[in-house]
XYZ file of C-alpha atoms in Angstrom:
402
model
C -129.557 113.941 15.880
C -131.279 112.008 19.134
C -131.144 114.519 22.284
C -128.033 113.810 24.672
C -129.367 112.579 27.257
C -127.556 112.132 30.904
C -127.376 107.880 30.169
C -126.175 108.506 26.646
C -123.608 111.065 27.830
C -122.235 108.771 30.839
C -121.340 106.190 28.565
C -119.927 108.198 25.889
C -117.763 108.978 28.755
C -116.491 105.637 29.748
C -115.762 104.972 26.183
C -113.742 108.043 25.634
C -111.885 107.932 28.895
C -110.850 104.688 27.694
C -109.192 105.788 24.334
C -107.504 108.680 26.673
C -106.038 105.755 28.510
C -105.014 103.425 25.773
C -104.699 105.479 22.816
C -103.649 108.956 23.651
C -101.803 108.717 26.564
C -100.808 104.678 25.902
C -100.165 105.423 22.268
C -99.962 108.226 20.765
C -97.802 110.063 23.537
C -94.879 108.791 22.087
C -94.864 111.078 18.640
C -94.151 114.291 20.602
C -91.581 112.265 22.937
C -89.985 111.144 19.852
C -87.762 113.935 18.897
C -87.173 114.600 23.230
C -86.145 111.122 23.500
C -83.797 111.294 20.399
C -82.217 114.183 22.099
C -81.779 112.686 25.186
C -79.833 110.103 23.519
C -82.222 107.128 24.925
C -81.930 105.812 20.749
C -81.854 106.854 16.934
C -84.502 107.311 14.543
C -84.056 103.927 13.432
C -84.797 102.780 16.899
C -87.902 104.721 17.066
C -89.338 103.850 14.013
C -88.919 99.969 15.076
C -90.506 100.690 18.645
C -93.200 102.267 16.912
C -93.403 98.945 14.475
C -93.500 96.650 17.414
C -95.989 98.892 18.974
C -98.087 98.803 15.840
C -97.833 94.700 15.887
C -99.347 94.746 18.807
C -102.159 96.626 18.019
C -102.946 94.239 15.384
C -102.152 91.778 17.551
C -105.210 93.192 19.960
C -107.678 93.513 17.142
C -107.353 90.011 15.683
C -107.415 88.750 19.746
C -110.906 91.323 20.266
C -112.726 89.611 17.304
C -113.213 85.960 19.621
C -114.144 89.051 22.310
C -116.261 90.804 20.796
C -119.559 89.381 22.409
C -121.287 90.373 25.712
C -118.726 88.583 28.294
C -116.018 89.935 26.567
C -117.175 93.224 27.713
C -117.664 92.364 30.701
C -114.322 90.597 31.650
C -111.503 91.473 28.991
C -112.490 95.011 28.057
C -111.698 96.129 32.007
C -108.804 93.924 32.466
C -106.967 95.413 28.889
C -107.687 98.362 29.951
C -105.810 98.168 33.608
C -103.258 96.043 31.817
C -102.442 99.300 28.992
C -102.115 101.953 32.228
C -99.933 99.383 34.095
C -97.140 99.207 31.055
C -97.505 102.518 30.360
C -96.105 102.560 34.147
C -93.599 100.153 33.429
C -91.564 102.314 30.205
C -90.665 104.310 33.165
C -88.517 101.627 35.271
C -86.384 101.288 31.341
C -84.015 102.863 29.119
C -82.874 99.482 27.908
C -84.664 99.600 24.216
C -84.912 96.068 23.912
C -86.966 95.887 27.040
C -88.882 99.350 26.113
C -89.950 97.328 22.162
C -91.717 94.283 24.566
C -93.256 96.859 26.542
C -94.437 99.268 23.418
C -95.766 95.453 21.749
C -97.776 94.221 25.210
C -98.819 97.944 25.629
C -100.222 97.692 21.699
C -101.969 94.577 22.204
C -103.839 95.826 25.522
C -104.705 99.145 23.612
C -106.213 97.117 20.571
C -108.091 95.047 22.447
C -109.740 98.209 24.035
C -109.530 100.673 21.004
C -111.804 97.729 19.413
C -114.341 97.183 22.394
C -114.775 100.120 24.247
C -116.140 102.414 21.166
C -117.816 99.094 19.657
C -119.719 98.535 23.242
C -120.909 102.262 23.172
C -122.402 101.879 19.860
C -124.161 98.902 20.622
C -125.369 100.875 23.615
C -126.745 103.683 21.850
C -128.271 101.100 19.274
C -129.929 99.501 21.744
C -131.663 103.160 22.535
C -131.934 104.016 18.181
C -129.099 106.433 18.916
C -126.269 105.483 16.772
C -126.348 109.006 15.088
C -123.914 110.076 18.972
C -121.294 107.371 18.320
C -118.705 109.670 16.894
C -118.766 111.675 20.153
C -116.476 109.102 21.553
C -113.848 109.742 19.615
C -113.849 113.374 21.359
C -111.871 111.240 24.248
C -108.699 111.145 21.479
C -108.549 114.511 20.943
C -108.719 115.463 24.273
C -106.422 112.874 25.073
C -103.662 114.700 22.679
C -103.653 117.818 23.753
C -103.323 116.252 27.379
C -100.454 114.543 25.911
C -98.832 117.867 24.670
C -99.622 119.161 28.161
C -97.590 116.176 29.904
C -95.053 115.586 27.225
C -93.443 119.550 27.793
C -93.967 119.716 31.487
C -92.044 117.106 32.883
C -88.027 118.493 34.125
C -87.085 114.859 33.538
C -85.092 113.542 30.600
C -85.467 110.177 28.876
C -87.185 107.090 30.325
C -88.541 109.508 33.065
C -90.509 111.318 30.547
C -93.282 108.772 30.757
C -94.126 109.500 34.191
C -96.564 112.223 34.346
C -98.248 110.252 31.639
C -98.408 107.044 33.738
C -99.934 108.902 36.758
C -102.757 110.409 34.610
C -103.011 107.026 32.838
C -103.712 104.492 36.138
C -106.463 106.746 37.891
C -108.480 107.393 35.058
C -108.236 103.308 33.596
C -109.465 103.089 37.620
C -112.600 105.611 36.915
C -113.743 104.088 33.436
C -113.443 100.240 34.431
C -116.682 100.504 36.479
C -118.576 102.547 34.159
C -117.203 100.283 31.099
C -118.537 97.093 33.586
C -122.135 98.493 33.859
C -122.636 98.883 30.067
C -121.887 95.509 29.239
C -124.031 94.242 31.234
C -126.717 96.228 29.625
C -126.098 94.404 26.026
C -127.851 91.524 25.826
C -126.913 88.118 23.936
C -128.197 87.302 20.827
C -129.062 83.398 19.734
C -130.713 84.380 17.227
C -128.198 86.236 15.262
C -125.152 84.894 12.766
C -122.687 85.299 14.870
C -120.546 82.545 12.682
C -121.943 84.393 9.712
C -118.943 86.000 7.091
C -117.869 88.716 7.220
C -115.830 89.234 3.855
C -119.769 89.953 2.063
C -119.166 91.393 -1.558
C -121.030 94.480 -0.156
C -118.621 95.405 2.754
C -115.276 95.105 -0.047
C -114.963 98.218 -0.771
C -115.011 99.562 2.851
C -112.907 97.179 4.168
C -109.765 97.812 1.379
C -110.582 101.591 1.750
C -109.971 101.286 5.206
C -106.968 99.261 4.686
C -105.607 101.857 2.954
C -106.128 104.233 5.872
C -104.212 102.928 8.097
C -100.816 103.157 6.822
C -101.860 106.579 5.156
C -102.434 108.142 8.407
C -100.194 106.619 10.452
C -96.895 108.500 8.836
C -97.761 112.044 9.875
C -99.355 110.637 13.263
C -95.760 108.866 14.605
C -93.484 111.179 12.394
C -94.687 114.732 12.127
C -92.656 116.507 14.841
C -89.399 114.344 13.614
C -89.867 115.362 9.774
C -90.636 119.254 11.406
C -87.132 119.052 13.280
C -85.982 118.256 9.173
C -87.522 121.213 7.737
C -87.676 123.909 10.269
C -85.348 126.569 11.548
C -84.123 125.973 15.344
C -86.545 128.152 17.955
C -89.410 127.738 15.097
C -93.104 127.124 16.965
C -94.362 124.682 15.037
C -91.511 122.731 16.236
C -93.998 122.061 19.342
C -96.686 123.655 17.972
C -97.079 120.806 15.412
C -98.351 118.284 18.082
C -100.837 121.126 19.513
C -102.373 122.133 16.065
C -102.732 118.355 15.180
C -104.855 117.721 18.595
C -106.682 120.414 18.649
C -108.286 119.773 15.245
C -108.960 116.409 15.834
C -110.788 117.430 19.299
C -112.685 119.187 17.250
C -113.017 116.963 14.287
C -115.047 113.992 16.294
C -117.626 116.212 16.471
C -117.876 118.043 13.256
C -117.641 114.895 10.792
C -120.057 113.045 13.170
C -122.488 116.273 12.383
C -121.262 115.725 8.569
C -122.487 111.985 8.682
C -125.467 112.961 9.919
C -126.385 115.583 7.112
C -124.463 114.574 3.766
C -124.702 110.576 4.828
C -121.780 108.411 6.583
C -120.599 107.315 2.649
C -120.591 110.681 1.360
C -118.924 112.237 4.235
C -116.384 109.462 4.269
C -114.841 110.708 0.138
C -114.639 114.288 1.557
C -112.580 112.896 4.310
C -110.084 110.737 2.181
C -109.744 113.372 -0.151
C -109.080 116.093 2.575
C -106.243 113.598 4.446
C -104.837 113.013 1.573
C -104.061 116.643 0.694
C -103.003 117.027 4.308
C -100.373 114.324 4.052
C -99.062 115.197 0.796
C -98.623 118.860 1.992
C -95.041 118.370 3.556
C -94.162 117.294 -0.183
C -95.738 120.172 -2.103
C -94.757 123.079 0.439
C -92.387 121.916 2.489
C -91.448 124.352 5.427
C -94.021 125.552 8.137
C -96.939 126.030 5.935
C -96.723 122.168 4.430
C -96.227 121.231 8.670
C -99.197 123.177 9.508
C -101.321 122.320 6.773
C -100.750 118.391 7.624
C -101.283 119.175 11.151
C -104.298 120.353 10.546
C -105.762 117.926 7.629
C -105.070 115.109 9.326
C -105.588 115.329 12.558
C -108.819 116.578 11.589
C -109.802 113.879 9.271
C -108.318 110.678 10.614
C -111.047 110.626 13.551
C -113.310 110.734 10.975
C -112.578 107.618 9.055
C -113.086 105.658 11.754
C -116.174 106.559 13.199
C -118.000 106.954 9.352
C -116.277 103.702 8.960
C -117.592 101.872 11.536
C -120.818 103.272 11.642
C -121.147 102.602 7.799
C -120.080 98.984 8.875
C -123.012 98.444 11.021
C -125.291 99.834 8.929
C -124.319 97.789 6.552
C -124.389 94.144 8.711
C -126.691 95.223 11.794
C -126.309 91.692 13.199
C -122.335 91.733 12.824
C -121.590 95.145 14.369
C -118.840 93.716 16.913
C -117.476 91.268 14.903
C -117.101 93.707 12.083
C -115.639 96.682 14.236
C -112.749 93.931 15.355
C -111.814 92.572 11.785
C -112.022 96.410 10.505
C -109.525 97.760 13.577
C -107.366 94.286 12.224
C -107.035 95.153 8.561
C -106.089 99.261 10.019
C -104.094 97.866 12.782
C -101.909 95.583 10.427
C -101.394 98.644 7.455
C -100.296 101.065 9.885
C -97.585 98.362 11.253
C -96.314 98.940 7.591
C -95.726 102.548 7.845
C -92.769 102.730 10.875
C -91.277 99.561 8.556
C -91.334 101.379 5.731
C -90.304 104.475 6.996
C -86.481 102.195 8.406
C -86.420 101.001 5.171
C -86.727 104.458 3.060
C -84.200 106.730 5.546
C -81.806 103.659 5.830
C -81.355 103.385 2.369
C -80.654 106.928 2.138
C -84.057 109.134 1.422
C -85.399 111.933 3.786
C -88.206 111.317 6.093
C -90.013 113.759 3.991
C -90.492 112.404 1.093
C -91.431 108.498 2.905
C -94.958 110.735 2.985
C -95.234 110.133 -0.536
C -95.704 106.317 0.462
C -98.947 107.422 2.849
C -100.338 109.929 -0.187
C -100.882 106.893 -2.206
C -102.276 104.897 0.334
C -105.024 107.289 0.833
C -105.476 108.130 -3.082
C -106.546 104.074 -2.640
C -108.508 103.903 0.089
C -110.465 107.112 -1.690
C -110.869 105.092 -4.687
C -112.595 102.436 -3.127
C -114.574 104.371 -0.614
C -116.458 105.315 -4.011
C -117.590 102.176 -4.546
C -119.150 101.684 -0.873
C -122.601 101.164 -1.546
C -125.567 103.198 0.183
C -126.718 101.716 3.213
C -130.361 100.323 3.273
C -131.134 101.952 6.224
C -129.233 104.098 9.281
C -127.774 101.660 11.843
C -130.457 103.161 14.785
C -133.590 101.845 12.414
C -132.818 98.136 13.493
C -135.840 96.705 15.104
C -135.460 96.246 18.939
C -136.398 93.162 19.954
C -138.858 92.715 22.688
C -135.501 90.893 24.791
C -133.288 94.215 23.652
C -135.116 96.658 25.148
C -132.908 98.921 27.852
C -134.388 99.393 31.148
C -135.133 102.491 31.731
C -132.204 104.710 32.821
């Protein structure tokens, strides 16, 4: 593992505070204000799954829009401007309880986090490329986990009921999008352009495949216990039970801890390797709630998949770059596209399945087989030639000294 330097851990920084913006406190705050906001009476499950569909549009939406993006004055201009765009709506759900209004809000606020969720970890790992120190990537994600447990923090304190809910999470959103946009700003500008690359080059090769349909897979596997855990634990839980909160704790606290412990795993067993222990681990975790349903099936997902899902995407994209060193950006965007536009099946799915009659626990079933996919092909993702940090720097790519 290269040594941590003060440069390195600055822009890990930026990067993460990013994700805290856009994909914690953007994003995923709205799984534990699911079951408060059903309470409140703001709308019904049905309602929530589609706001969390539209949402999940949008993050497709912002993944396909990052791929033209992704490329040094995209960095520099778009990356900072999603970024205040995401802590602006996430303002906005406050002024709304209308849930038409609230579904444009959750789609713009999707498209603005995809766009960053893309660039901002993409950036940093072109960064640390730049300085053969690809092997620290992961540590971005560390911003995500973080970012839930802030989320759990902000979600329970607030006295406020419905639309009001989103407030604390607003004001921690807008200063820190205000902190990161400068720091963001002065990476880009440290990655230089590249004539001499393919950038028009494809990116469907026969080698990257398999990683691409595995991570396919991933997306909609994940994405079930990540929007509807505390809802199914309100299903099959006693009233006053901890896990009924607890559930959103236990799954952010093992994914803080999981950015750092399957970046370590990448390291030692190999990204590829380390990648097939984590789809076989997340599925386990999601098909829990089905084999031992009560607290131990909610804890045991809690804790399998929030401390695997991390995981597939930062082996993912690092295997990505490893794999097409002069694609890296492009790659990240189409690969954040293919799990951006499963996952937008799972809340779908989910309307479908409970409308027609079925429990939300057994809809899991529908993310178990994703995974037992996307593990399937993982084994056929071939061995990089060589780590992503071996790429030859180019006499233009050096970094200045920092």
């Amino acid at each position: 593992m290269p040594r941590l330097d003060r440069a390195h851990f600055t822009a890990l920084l930026a990067a993460a505070l990013a994700l805290v913006v856009v994909h914690a406190l953007g994003r995923f705050a709205f799984t534990p204000l699911l079951p408060l906001l059903l309470d409140d009476g703001m709308f019904d499950l049905g309602q929530g799954a589609r706001l969390a569909t539209w949402n999940y549009l949008g993050y497709l939406l912002g993944a396909l829009l990052a791929l033209p993006m992704a490329n040094p004055r995209g960095l520099r201009q778009g990356l900072p401007a999603a970024l205040l765009i995401n802590a602006g709506l996430t303002l906005a759900q406050v002024f709304t309880d209308d849930v038409d209004l609230l579904a444009a809000l959750r789609l713009a606020n999707g498209i603005s986090n995809g766009v960053v969720f893309v660039l901002a970890p993409a950036l940093v790992l072109e960064w640390l490329a730049l300085r053969r120190a690809t092997a620290l990537s992961g540590l971005v994600y560390l911003g995500l986990g973080a970012g839930m447990l802030l989320c759990g923090v902000l979600v329970n304190i607030t006295p406020w009921q419905g639309s009001l809910r989103w407030l604390p999470i607003a004001l921690c959103a807008l200063p820190l999008a205000l902190l990161c946009v400068p720091m963001l700003t002065r990476l880009a500008r440290d990655i230089p352009e590249k004539p001499h690359a393919r950038a028009h080059g494809t990116l469907l090769k026969r080698h990257n495949l398999a990683l691409l349909m595995a991570y396919l897979g991933a997306g909609l596997g994940y994405i079930l216990p990540l929007t509807f855990l505390p809802a199914l634990a309100r299903e099959q839980l006693p009233a006053g039970h901890s896990l009924l909160v607890g559930n959103w704790w236990w799954t952010a606290f093992a994914c803080l801890v999981s950015a750092s412990l399957w970046n370590i795993a990448g390291a030692r067993l190999g990204d590829r390797r380390a990648l097939l222990v984590n789809y076989l681990l997340q599925l386990l975790g999601v098909a829990m709630p089905l084999l031992l349903p009560g607290p131990v099936g909610v804890m045991a997902c809690a804790l399998l998949v929030g401390g695997t899902f991390l995981g597939t995407v930062l082996l993912t994209q690092r295997l990505a770059r490893a794999l097409n060193p002069d694609q890296g950006l492009r790659l990240a965007a189409l690969l954040i596209s293919l799990y951006g536009g499963s996952q937008l099946l799972g809340p779908w799915l989910v309307a479908q399945w409970t409308a027609a009659g079925h429990d939300l626990a057994s809809s899991f079933a529908i993310g178990a087989v994703a995974l037992l996919w996307s593990l399937l092909w993982a084994w056929h993702v071939p061995e990089p030639h060589h780590p992503a940090e071996t790429e030859p720097l180019h006499a233009s790519h050096r970094p200045a000294r920092q």
